[in-house]
Amino acid sequence: MRVNKKYSCLPAEEKGIHIINIRAIEDIGYDQHESTLLNSLSKNPDADCKYGLYFRDGKRKVDYILVYHYKKSSAGKTLARRAQQNDSSVRSTKQDQPLPGKGVQLEMGESEPHMDYHEDDKRFRREEYEGNLVEAGLELERDEDTKIHGIGFVKIHAPWNVLCREAEFLKLKMPTKKMYQINQTHGLLKKINSVIQKITEPIQPKVAEHKPQTVKRLSYPFSREKQHLFDLSDKDSFFDSKTRSTIVYEILKRTTCTKAKYSMGITSLLANGVYSAAYPLHDGDYEGENVEPNDRKLLCEEWASYGVFYKYQPIDLVRKYFGEKIGLYFAWLGVYTQMLIPASIVGIIVFLYGCATVDENIPSMEMCDQRNNITMCPLCDKTCSYWKMSSACATARASHLFDNPATVFFSVFMALWAATFMEHWKRKQMRLNYRWDLTGFEEEEDHPRAEYEAKVLEKSLRKEHKHKETDKEKLTWKDRFPAYLTNFVGIIFMVGLTFAIVFGVIIYRISTAAALAISSTPSGRSSVRVTVTATAVIINLVVIIILDEVYGCIARWLTQIEVPKTDKNFEERLIFKAFLLKFVNAYTPIFYVAFFKGRFVGRPGDYVYIFHSFRMEECAPGGCLMELCIQLSIIMLGKQLIQNNLFEIGIPKMKKFIRYLKLKRRRSLDHEEHMKKKQRYEVDYNLEPFAGLTPEYMEMIIQFGFVTLFVASFPLAPLFALLNNIIEIRLDAKKFVTELRRPVAVRAKDIGIWYNILRGIGKLAVIINAFVISFTSDFIPRLVYLYMYSENGTMHGFVNHTLSSFNVSDFQAGTAPNDPLDLGYEVQICRYKDYREPPWSENKYDISKDFWAVLAARLAFVIVFQNLVMFMSEFVDWIIPDIPKDISQQIHKEKVLMVEVFMREEQGKLQMLETWKDKDKKKGENCNNHSPRLSRSHSGSLSSCHSYPLDV
C-alpha cells in the first residue's frame, strides 16, 4: 500500500489527522475501505510531487534517479512501511537527505530471514555509496513502494550550493546580466535576409529558441565569488534540468565506494549490478489530456512528428533538452540533408538527360539493330548456345541512362559537393559553438571506466600477493598484447569471411546462369542475366544486414577486451573497428562488380575456370555499369528501408512490449494500486536505455559512402538518400523523445572522429569515381574510338570495333555448344567483347594494340581526373573560411566586453575603497575630540561596523 507514502508527502499538521492514528488504523486492519475514505478526504500528494518529478515535499526537484533490485519478504513489509513512515515523518530540515530506507534495513534485519551474501554485499555498497553522496552535499529520498515489484528508486536532488560549487569546478559558462547587441547586416544583405525570413517563416518551428535574436547575454564561467555578475533573480531556473543532471552525474562518477579495497564509482556499481540503472528524468508527459506544457511535449509537437517533416529542426531546443553532443548530431544530420537537395536536383537532371538522349545513342542503336546480324559466342560451356547481340537491346538502352557524358560531370560535381559540405558544416559548427557558449571549451580527461579500474585492481592484487611494493598501477601494452593479437586475428578473419561470402555468391551466379541457360524457352534465356543479377543482389543484401548486426557485436567485444581507459577512448576504438568491418561488408560486393567482374574471363577456347568447371562471369555487351547500378540501388535502398527504418521502429517497440510483459508477470497489484498513476521515474524506467550515438552516425556514414563513392554509376543515389533522411530525422527524434530514457547531457564542440571519417570517404570517392568512369564504363573507349579510329568523326562502328572474332573450330574439346544450329544456321565465326587479334592474323587471339591504346587513355584519365578534382576540392577548402566573419567579430566583441565589465568592476571597488577610507579618516578625527574611554569604545564600534571583506 502507498497510503502511508501519500500522507508522508504532507506535514501532519496540514492533514488534520495524527499520524499515529493512521498507523493504528493500518495495524487494526482497516486498510482497504478506511484508507480509501481518508484518501478521498485528503489532497492527492502525488499531484503535489508532480508524480515523481519532485520530492515528497513538492519543492525539491528530482535531478537524477538510481534504480536497484531488492528482495523483501512479506513478513517484513509492514515493519518496513512503518519504518519508512516514521523516518519520513520525523525528518528535520537538516536531515532531509538521509535515506528513509536506513531505518527500514535495521528493522528488517530483526524480522526477515537472512539474505544471500551477494544481496547483502550489494546493499552494504549502496549504503556506503549513498552515504558518500550525502557527504558530497546531495539530498536523497528512497521509494521502494512502487508499482514495479522488487524495484527500488533513489531520488537525488542537488541543492543550490552544490550546483554552484560543481558549476565552478566544471567551468560551465552561464549567462551574465550584461547584454549586448548582435551585429546586424546592413543595406542589400539586410533586405535579402528579411525576404528569406518571410519566405521560410512557414517552415520554421514554433519554438522561442528558434527565433532570430538581436541581443545576446554575455557568458562567463560560473564563479561563486562573482555571483553578482549573473542574473540570479530566479534560482530555480538558472540551472536548467539538463545542467542539473550533468552536475549530479559528475558527482556520481567522482564518488566512490571503497569497502573491501574496492574503489567503485557509479559506472562500476552499474556494471556489477549494485544498481540496475541510473538516468535523469524526462520533463513530463508528451501526450494526453491536461498535460502541463514542458520542453518534451514541445519537442514532440514541433520536432518528433512526421507532420512537420518539411520544417527546420529546433536545434537550440534539442540542445537545451538533450545536451550539446546530441544537438550536434541532429544539426549535422540536418546540414547533410539540406546539402542533399542540390545534389538530388543535379542527379535527376543527369538521369533525365540520359532518358532524353537514349534514342540518339548510336552504340545502343547499333546493338538493337537486327540487320547487323552479330552472332555472339556462348555464355557458358556445352549447354549455352550462340546468341544474337540484338537480344541484349534492353540492357544496352538502360545502360545509357547511367553511362553517358553527363555522368563524368556529375562525378566532378559530387566531389566538389563533398568538399563544400564539409566546409559548410565546419562553419555551421562554429556558429553553434558561439550560440551555445562553447568557444573556449576544452574537453578534460574523463574518469576511468569500470572495466579498466577492475583490471588495474586485479593487477595490483596480483603484485601484492607476490609481496611487491608497487606504485599506482596502470595497464601497459604488455597487459593488452593478448587483446591486440585477438583484435588483429579477429578483424582479419571477419574480412576474410566477407570475401568468402562474396565468392560464394559469385559461384551462385555462375552456376545459376548455367542452369537457367538450359531452359528451352527463348524468354527464359533472354532474362537469364537480369534474373541472376537480381537474385544475387538480394542474397547479398540479406547477408549484409545479418553480418552488420554480427559485426557490430563483435566490434564491441573486441573493444571491451582491449580495456580502454576512458569512455572517449572506448568510443573511438569501437567506431574504428565497427566502421572498418561494416565498410568492408557493405561495399565488397559492389567493388567486385565495379572492378573485378569480367576482367579475368579469358577468351573463347581459353577461358579461366573456377574449380575446373565454372567459367568466370562476363559483363554484358553494354558493360558492367548497369549491373553495378542494380547492385548499388538494391543494397542502398534495402539497407535504408529494412535496417535503418524497420529495425529502428520494430526492435525498440518489440523490446518495450517484452519488458511490459515481464513486468506484468512479476508484479501482483490490487485494484487500488492498478488505478493509480505511475510516478515519472517508474514510467522512464520502462523506456529503452540510451546506447550512444554510434549506431546513428554509422548508418549515415555508410549512406554517405553510397552517395559519394559510386555516384558515377547511380546518379539517383542522392535523391533516395534525401528521401530516407527526411524520414530518418523524425524517426530518430521520435525515438529520443518517446522511446528512450533521457540521456545525460554531454558537452562537445564537434562531432569528433566522424569528421575525419567523412573527409577520408570524400578523398576516397574521387579515386573510386575516377576508376569507375575509366574502367567500368565505356566512356574512355568511346573517346578513343571517336578521336583515333572513327572514319567520319561519329560513333558509327563503335560496337564492331570493341568486338573480337573467334573461329568456332578452335573451341577446346568438350566446350562447344551441344546445339550449334540453335539459331537456325551454322556458325563459323562468333564475336566476343575484347581487344584481340582475329583468327586469320599471324598472332591470332593475342592482345591487340587497340587494347594498349585504350588502357593508356584510361590510366591517363584517372591521373588527370584525380589531380584536377583534388585540386578543386582543396581550392574550395581554402577559399571558404572555417569561421564565418561575423562570428569571429562577435567572439572578439565578447572578449572586449568582458574586459570592460571587469575593468568597470575593478574601478568601482577602488572608488568604494577610497570612499570608505575617507569616511574612516573623518570619523577618526571626530573621535579624537572625545575622551579616551569613549574614543576607545567608539573606535571599536567603528571598526566593527566598517570592516567589510573586499575582493580587489
Short mmCIF file of C-alpha atoms in Angstrom, two decimals, residues 264-453:
data_model
loop_
_atom_site.label_atom_id
_atom_site.label_comp_id
_atom_site.label_asym_id
_atom_site.label_seq_id
_atom_site.Cartn_x
_atom_site.Cartn_y
_atom_site.Cartn_z
CA MET A 264 33.90 1.91 -7.30
CA GLY A 265 32.14 4.81 -8.97
CA ILE A 266 28.66 4.72 -10.47
CA THR A 267 29.90 3.04 -13.65
CA SER A 268 31.42 0.18 -11.63
CA LEU A 269 28.32 -0.13 -9.46
CA LEU A 270 26.14 -0.38 -12.57
CA ALA A 271 28.50 -2.92 -14.16
CA ASN A 272 28.45 -5.07 -11.02
CA GLY A 273 24.68 -4.99 -10.59
CA VAL A 274 24.68 -2.95 -7.36
CA TYR A 275 22.40 -0.56 -9.22
CA SER A 276 20.45 -1.67 -12.26
CA ALA A 277 20.01 1.74 -13.88
CA ALA A 278 20.85 5.43 -13.48
CA TYR A 279 19.21 8.17 -15.52
CA PRO A 280 17.82 11.72 -15.38
CA LEU A 281 14.09 12.18 -15.69
CA HIS A 282 12.15 13.44 -18.66
CA ASP A 283 10.41 16.77 -18.07
CA GLY A 284 6.96 15.20 -18.06
CA ASP A 285 4.41 13.55 -20.31
CA TYR A 286 4.34 14.34 -24.02
CA GLU A 287 0.75 13.32 -24.76
CA GLY A 288 -2.59 13.06 -23.03
CA GLU A 289 -5.18 15.44 -21.65
CA ASN A 290 -4.32 18.15 -19.14
CA VAL A 291 -0.58 17.72 -19.70
CA GLU A 292 1.38 20.69 -18.38
CA PRO A 293 3.50 22.48 -21.02
CA ASN A 294 7.09 21.26 -20.99
CA ASP A 295 10.06 21.02 -23.34
CA ARG A 296 9.44 17.34 -24.03
CA LYS A 297 5.87 17.99 -25.18
CA LEU A 298 7.06 20.90 -27.32
CA LEU A 299 9.75 18.75 -28.92
CA CYS A 300 7.20 16.04 -29.64
CA GLU A 301 4.90 18.50 -31.39
CA GLU A 302 7.43 20.60 -33.29
CA TRP A 303 10.21 18.07 -33.94
CA ALA A 304 9.34 14.41 -33.31
CA SER A 305 6.31 14.34 -35.58
CA TYR A 306 6.08 13.20 -39.20
CA GLY A 307 3.62 16.02 -39.84
CA VAL A 308 6.40 18.62 -39.50
CA PHE A 309 8.85 16.87 -41.84
CA TYR A 310 9.08 19.99 -44.02
CA LYS A 311 10.14 22.26 -41.13
CA TYR A 312 13.57 23.12 -39.83
CA GLN A 313 14.67 21.39 -36.65
CA PRO A 314 14.53 23.35 -33.37
CA ILE A 315 18.23 22.63 -32.76
CA ASP A 316 18.57 25.05 -29.85
CA LEU A 317 15.69 23.37 -28.02
CA VAL A 318 17.18 19.93 -28.77
CA ARG A 319 20.47 21.10 -27.27
CA LYS A 320 18.67 22.58 -24.26
CA TYR A 321 16.91 19.28 -23.57
CA PHE A 322 19.46 16.62 -24.61
CA GLY A 323 22.80 18.44 -24.47
CA GLU A 324 25.41 19.60 -26.97
CA LYS A 325 26.57 16.19 -28.21
CA ILE A 326 23.12 15.05 -29.33
CA GLY A 327 22.32 18.56 -30.56
CA LEU A 328 25.42 18.48 -32.78
CA TYR A 329 24.38 15.10 -34.24
CA PHE A 330 20.97 16.38 -35.29
CA ALA A 331 22.48 19.65 -36.53
CA TRP A 332 24.95 17.68 -38.67
CA LEU A 333 22.16 15.42 -39.95
CA GLY A 334 20.11 18.49 -40.84
CA VAL A 335 23.00 20.13 -42.72
CA TYR A 336 23.73 16.88 -44.57
CA THR A 337 20.06 16.53 -45.55
CA GLN A 338 19.89 20.14 -46.78
CA MET A 339 23.04 19.67 -48.85
CA LEU A 340 21.49 16.59 -50.47
CA ILE A 341 18.83 18.81 -52.09
CA PRO A 342 21.11 20.37 -54.77
CA ALA A 343 22.87 17.02 -55.28
CA SER A 344 19.48 15.35 -55.85
CA ILE A 345 18.41 18.02 -58.34
CA VAL A 346 21.60 17.66 -60.38
CA GLY A 347 21.32 13.84 -60.21
CA ILE A 348 17.76 13.98 -61.54
CA ILE A 349 18.90 16.28 -64.38
CA VAL A 350 21.70 13.83 -65.29
CA PHE A 351 19.23 10.93 -65.28
CA LEU A 352 16.72 12.85 -67.40
CA TYR A 353 19.49 13.75 -69.83
CA GLY A 354 20.19 10.02 -70.23
CA CYS A 355 16.48 9.36 -70.82
CA ALA A 356 16.25 12.14 -73.39
CA THR A 357 19.29 11.03 -75.39
CA VAL A 358 18.76 7.26 -75.27
CA ASP A 359 17.19 7.24 -78.75
CA GLU A 360 20.10 9.25 -80.13
CA ASN A 361 22.80 6.99 -78.69
CA ILE A 362 24.46 5.38 -81.71
CA PRO A 363 26.14 2.40 -79.90
CA SER A 364 22.86 1.24 -78.34
CA MET A 365 21.05 1.75 -81.69
CA GLU A 366 23.66 -0.46 -83.41
CA MET A 367 23.24 -3.15 -80.76
CA CYS A 368 19.48 -3.10 -81.16
CA ASP A 369 19.62 -3.14 -84.98
CA GLN A 370 18.79 -6.72 -86.03
CA ARG A 371 20.13 -6.07 -89.52
CA ASN A 372 23.68 -6.15 -88.18
CA ASN A 373 23.23 -9.89 -87.56
CA ILE A 374 26.08 -10.06 -85.00
CA THR A 375 26.38 -13.60 -83.58
CA MET A 376 27.90 -13.76 -80.11
CA CYS A 377 29.88 -16.63 -78.57
CA PRO A 378 28.17 -18.83 -75.92
CA LEU A 379 27.98 -17.53 -72.34
CA CYS A 380 28.74 -20.97 -70.87
CA ASP A 381 30.17 -24.32 -71.99
CA LYS A 382 28.08 -27.02 -73.69
CA THR A 383 24.59 -26.05 -72.50
CA CYS A 384 24.69 -22.47 -73.81
CA SER A 385 24.33 -21.81 -77.50
CA TYR A 386 25.19 -18.90 -79.77
CA TRP A 387 23.02 -15.79 -79.38
CA LYS A 388 22.20 -12.59 -81.21
CA MET A 389 23.54 -9.28 -79.87
CA SER A 390 20.19 -7.64 -80.55
CA SER A 391 18.70 -9.77 -77.73
CA ALA A 392 20.62 -7.55 -75.25
CA CYS A 393 18.98 -4.40 -76.62
CA ALA A 394 17.09 -3.56 -73.41
CA THR A 395 20.23 -3.80 -71.30
CA ALA A 396 22.17 -1.57 -73.70
CA ARG A 397 19.47 1.10 -73.72
CA ALA A 398 19.19 1.02 -69.91
CA SER A 399 22.97 1.33 -69.55
CA HIS A 400 22.89 4.62 -71.42
CA LEU A 401 20.69 6.13 -68.68
CA PHE A 402 23.66 5.96 -66.30
CA ASP A 403 26.60 5.73 -68.71
CA ASN A 404 26.63 8.97 -70.65
CA PRO A 405 28.85 12.07 -70.85
CA ALA A 406 26.81 13.82 -68.11
CA THR A 407 27.96 11.13 -65.66
CA VAL A 408 31.51 12.48 -65.76
CA PHE A 409 30.27 15.97 -64.99
CA PHE A 410 28.18 14.61 -62.12
CA SER A 411 31.20 12.81 -60.63
CA VAL A 412 33.18 16.06 -60.62
CA PHE A 413 30.19 17.89 -59.19
CA MET A 414 29.79 15.37 -56.34
CA ALA A 415 33.48 15.57 -55.44
CA LEU A 416 33.17 19.35 -55.13
CA TRP A 417 29.84 18.88 -53.32
CA ALA A 418 31.54 16.70 -50.68
CA ALA A 419 34.25 19.35 -50.10
CA THR A 420 31.63 22.13 -49.92
CA PHE A 421 29.54 20.07 -47.49
CA MET A 422 32.50 19.61 -45.12
CA GLU A 423 33.31 23.32 -45.21
CA HIS A 424 29.67 24.29 -44.74
CA TRP A 425 29.45 22.00 -41.70
CA LYS A 426 32.60 23.49 -40.15
CA ARG A 427 31.09 26.97 -40.45
CA LYS A 428 27.75 25.79 -39.06
CA GLN A 429 29.60 24.11 -36.19
CA MET A 430 31.36 27.36 -35.32
CA ARG A 431 28.04 29.22 -35.31
CA LEU A 432 26.60 26.64 -32.92
CA ASN A 433 29.69 26.86 -30.70
CA TYR A 434 29.16 30.61 -30.48
CA ARG A 435 25.43 30.34 -29.78
CA TRP A 436 25.92 27.57 -27.23
CA ASP A 437 28.87 29.27 -25.46
CA LEU A 438 31.39 26.56 -26.36
CA THR A 439 34.04 28.77 -27.97
CA GLY A 440 36.57 28.31 -25.16
CA PHE A 441 35.53 24.81 -24.17
CA GLU A 442 38.24 22.15 -23.94
CA GLU A 443 37.40 18.53 -23.19
CA GLU A 444 39.01 17.30 -20.00
CA GLU A 445 40.20 13.76 -19.40
CA ASP A 446 37.29 11.55 -18.49
CA HIS A 447 37.04 9.30 -15.45
CA PRO A 448 38.41 5.76 -15.91
CA ARG A 449 35.91 3.13 -17.00
CA ALA A 450 34.69 0.47 -14.58
CA GLU A 451 36.35 -2.37 -16.50
CA TYR A 452 39.68 -0.52 -16.54
CA GLU A 453 39.56 0.02 -12.77
#
